[in-house]
Short mmCIF file of C-alpha atoms in Angstrom, two decimals:
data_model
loop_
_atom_site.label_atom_id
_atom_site.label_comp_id
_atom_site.label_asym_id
_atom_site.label_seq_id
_atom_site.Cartn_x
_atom_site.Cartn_y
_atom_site.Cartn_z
CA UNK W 261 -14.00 -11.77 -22.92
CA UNK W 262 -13.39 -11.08 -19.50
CA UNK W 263 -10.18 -10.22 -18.28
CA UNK W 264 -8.62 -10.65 -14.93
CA UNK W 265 -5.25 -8.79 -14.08
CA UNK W 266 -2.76 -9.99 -11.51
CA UNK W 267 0.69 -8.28 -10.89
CA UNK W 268 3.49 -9.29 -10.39
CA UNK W 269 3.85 -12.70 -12.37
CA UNK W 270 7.04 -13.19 -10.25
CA UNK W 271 8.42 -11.90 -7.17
CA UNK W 272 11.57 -13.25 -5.37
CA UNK W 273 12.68 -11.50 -1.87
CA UNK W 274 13.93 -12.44 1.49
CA UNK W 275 12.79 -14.41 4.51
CA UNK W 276 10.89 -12.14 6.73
CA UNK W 277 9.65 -9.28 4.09
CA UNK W 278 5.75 -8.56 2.89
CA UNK W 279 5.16 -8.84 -0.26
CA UNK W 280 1.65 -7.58 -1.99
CA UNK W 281 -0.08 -9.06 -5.12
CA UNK W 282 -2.56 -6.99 -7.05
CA UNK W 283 -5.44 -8.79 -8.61
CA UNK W 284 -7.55 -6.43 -11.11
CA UNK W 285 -10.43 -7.19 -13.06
CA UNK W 286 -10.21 -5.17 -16.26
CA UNK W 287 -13.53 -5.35 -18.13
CA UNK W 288 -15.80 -5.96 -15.10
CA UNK W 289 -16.74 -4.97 -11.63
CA UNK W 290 -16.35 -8.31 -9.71
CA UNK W 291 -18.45 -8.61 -6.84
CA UNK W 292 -16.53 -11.48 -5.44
CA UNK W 293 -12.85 -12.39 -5.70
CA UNK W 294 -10.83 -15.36 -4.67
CA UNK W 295 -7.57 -16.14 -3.63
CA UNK W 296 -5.96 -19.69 -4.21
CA UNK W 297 -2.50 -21.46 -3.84
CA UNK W 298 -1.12 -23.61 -5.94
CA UNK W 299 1.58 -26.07 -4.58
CA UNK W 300 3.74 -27.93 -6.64
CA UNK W 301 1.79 -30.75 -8.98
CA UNK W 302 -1.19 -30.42 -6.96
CA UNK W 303 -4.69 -28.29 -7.13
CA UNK W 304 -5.57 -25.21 -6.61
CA UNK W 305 -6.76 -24.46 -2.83
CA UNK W 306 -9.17 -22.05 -1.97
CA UNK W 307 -7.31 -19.67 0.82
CA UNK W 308 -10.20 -16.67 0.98
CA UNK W 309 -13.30 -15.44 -0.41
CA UNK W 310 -13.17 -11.52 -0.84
CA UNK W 311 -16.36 -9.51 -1.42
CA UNK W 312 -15.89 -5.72 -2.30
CA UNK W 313 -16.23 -3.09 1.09
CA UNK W 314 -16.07 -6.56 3.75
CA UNK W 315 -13.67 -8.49 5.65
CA UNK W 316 -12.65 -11.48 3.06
CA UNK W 317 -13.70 -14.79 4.05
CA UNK W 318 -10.82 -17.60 5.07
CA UNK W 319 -10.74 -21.03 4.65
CA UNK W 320 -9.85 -23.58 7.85
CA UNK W 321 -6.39 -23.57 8.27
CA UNK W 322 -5.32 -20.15 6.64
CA UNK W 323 -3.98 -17.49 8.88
CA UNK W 324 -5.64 -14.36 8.22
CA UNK W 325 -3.06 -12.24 10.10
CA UNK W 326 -0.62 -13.80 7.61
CA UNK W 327 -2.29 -13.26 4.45
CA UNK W 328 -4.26 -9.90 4.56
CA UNK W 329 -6.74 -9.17 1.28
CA UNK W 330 -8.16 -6.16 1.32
CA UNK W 331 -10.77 -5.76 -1.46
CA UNK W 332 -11.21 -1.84 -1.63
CA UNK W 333 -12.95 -1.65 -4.84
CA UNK W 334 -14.99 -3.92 -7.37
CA UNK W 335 -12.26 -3.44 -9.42
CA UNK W 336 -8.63 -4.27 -7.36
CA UNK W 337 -8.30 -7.12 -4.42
CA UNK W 338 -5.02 -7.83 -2.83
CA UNK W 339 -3.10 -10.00 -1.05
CA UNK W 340 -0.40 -9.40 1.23
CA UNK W 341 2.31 -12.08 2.43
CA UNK W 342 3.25 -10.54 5.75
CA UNK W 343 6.46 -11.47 7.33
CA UNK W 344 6.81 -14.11 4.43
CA UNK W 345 9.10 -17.17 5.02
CA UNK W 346 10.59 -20.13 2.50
CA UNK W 347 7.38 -22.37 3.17
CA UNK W 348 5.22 -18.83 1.93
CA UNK W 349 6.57 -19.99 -1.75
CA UNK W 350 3.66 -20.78 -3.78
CA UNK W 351 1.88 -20.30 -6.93
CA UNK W 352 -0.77 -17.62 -5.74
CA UNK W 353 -3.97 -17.30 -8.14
CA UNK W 354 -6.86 -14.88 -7.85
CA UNK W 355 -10.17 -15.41 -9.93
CA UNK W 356 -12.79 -12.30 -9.81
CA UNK W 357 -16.55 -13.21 -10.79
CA UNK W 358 -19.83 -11.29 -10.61
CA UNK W 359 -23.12 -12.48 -10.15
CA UNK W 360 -23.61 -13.36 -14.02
CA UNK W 361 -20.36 -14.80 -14.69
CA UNK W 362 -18.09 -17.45 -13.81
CA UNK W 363 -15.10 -17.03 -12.14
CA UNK W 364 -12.14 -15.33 -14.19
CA UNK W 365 -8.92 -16.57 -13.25
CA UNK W 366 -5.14 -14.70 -13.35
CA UNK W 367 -2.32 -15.84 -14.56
CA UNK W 368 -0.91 -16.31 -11.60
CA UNK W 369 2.46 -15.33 -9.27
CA UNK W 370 5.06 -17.45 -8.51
CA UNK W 371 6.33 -16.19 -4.88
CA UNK W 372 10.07 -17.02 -3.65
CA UNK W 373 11.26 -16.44 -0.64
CA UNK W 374 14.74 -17.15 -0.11
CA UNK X 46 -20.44 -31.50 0.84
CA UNK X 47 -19.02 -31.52 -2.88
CA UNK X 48 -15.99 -33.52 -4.13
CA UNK X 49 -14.21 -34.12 -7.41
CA UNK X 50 -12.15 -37.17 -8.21
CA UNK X 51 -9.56 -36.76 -10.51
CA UNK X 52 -8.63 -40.29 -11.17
CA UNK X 53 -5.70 -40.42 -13.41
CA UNK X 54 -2.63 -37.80 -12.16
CA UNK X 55 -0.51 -38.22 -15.61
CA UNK X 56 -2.15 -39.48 -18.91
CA UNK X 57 0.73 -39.99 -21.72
CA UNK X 58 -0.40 -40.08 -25.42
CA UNK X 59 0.90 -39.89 -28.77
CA UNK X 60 -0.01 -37.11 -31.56
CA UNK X 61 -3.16 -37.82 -33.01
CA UNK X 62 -4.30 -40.15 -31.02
CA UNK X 63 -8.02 -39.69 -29.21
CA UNK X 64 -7.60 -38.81 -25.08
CA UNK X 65 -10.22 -39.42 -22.52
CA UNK X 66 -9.53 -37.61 -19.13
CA UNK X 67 -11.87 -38.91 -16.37
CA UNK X 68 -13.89 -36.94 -13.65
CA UNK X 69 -15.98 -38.08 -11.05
CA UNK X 70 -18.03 -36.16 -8.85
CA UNK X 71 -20.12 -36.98 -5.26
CA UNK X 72 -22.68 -34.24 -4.35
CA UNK X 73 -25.69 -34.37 -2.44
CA UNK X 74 -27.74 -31.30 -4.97
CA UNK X 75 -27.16 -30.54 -8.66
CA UNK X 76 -24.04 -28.59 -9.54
CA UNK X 77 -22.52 -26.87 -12.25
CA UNK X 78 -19.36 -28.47 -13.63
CA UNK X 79 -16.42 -27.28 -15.50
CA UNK X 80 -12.97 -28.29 -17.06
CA UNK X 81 -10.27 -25.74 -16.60
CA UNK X 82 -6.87 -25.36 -17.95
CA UNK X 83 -3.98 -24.47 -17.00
CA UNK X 84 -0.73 -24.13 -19.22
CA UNK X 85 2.70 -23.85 -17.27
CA UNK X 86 3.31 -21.00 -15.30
CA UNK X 87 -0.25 -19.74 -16.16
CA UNK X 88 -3.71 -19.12 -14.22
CA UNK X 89 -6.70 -21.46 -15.49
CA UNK X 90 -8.79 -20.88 -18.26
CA UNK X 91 -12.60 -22.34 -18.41
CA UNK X 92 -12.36 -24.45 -21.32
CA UNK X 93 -16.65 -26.10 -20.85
CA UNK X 94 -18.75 -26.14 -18.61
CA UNK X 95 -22.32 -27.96 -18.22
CA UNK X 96 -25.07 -25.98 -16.16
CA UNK X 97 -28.02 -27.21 -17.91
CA UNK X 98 -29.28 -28.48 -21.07
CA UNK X 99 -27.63 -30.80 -23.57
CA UNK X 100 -25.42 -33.14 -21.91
CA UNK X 101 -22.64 -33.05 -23.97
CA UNK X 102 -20.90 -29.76 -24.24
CA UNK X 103 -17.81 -28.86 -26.76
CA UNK X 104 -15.04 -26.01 -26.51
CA UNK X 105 -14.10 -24.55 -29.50
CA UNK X 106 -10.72 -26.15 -29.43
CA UNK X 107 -12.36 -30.22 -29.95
CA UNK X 108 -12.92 -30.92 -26.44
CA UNK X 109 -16.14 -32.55 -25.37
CA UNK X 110 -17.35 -33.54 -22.08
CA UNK X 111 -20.38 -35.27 -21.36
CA UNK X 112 -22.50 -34.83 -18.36
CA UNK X 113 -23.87 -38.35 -16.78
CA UNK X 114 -25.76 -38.17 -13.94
CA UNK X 115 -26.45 -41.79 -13.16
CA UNK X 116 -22.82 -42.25 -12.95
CA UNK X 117 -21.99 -38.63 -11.75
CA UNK X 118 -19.41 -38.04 -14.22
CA UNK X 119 -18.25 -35.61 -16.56
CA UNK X 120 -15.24 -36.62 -18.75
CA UNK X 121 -13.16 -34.71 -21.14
CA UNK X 122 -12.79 -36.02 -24.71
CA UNK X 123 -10.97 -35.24 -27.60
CA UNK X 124 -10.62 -37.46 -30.43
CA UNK X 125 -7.46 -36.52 -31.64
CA UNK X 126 -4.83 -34.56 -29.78
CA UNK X 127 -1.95 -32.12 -30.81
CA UNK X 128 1.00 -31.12 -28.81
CA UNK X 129 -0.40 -27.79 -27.83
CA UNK X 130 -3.16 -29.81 -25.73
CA UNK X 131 -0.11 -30.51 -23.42
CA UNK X 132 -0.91 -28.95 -20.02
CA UNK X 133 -2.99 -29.37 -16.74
CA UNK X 134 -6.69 -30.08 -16.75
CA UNK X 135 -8.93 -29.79 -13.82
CA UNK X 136 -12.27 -30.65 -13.34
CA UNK X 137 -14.30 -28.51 -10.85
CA UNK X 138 -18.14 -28.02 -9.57
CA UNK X 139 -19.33 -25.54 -8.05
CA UNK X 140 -23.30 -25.58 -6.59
CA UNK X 141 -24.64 -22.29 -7.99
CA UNK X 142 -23.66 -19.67 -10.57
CA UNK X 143 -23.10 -16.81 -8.23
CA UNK X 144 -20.65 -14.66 -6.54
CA UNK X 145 -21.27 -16.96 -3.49
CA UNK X 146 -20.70 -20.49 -4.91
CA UNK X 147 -17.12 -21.62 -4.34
CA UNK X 148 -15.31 -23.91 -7.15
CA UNK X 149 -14.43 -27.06 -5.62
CA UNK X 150 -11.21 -28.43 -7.96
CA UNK X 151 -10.10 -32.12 -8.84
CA UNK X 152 -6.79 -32.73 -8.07
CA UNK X 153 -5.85 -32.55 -12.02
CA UNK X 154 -4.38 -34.59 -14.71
CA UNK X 155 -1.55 -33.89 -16.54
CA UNK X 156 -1.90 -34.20 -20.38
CA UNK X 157 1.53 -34.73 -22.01
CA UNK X 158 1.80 -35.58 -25.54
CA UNK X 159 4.07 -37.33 -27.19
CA UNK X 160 5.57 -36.52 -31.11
#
């Protein structure tokens, strides 16, 4: 079935660095990609839609000169934690989908900031 | 707008014993609705999902769900439970099947079982 990439699974660096997480889909070009957090015991929530070759899409309340995605290709979205602080520390998931499946989610990575 | 209602936060239950996770839902037009989950320290897998048809859908691993429209539900079942069931589950709708349709998630219910 389909697969959906994301790298790393776990990153751990200090208060005011950027960190970048890959999201690839590996069996299919995804049209669309999303970007969600995942706090502690609680749902996922949606930060940014990402369609391939256009700006990505934010959701109220996310800062989108804090959390750039840049979705060169149909194949590779990412997300990049700029200047990233202790609250930054998530659970960040990315799901890729096309117009004929559902959304395809990664396995995840756990960001610490210390 | 769409909503999903994840009742129960923590459902405990012993080996063997049947499980009934509920999900409510509050939309306006039809949706598509799914059960995803999530083991720990993993992404979310699609375990059913009901987008038309029969109103009782099964994953291959004994869950059921049952799409009722009167009372705008959708609740996982599974008659008897093992310890590898133990995880997250979410319920989520989203209005179409297309790249443009965003997943709106319940607020999940974690499955523990008990030896």
């Amino acid at each position: 079935g389909a697969v959906v990439s994301q790298h790393p699974s776990r990153v751990i660096c200090k208060s005011g660095t950027s960190v970048k997480i890959e999201c690839r889909s590996l069996d299919f070009q995804a049209t669309t990609m999303f970007w969600y957090r995942q706090f502690p015991k609680k749902s996922l929530m949606l930060m940014a839609t990402s369609n391939e070759g256009s700006k990505a899409t934010y959701e109220q309340g996310v800062e989108k000169d804090k959390f750039l995605i840049n979705h060169a290709s149909l194949t590779l979205s990412t997300l990049t934690v700029t200047s990233a602080h202790p609250e930054d520390s998530s659970f960040y998931i990315c799901s890729a989908m096309t117009s004929d499946q559902p959304q395809h989610f990664g396995d995840g990575t756990r960001l610490s900031i210390l | 707008a769409q909503s999903v209602t994840q009742l129960d936060s923590q459902v405990p239950v012993f080996e063997e014993a049947p499980v009934e996770l509920r999900c409510n839902y509050s939309s306006s037009v039809s949706v598509y609705l799914f059960w995803y989950v999530q083991y720990p320290n993993q992404g979310l897998q699609l375990l059913l999902k009901y987008l038309s048809g029969s109103t009782l859908v099964e994953s291959i691993n004994g869950f059921e769900a049952e799409f009722n429209k009167s009372q705008t539900s959708f609740h996982l079942r599974k008659p008897s439970v093992h310890i590898s069931d133990t995880a997250e589950y979410f319920c989520a709708v989203t209005l179409t099947y297309s790249s443009a349709s965003k997943i709106i998630f319940g607020s999940g219910t974690r499955l523990s079982i008990r030896p």
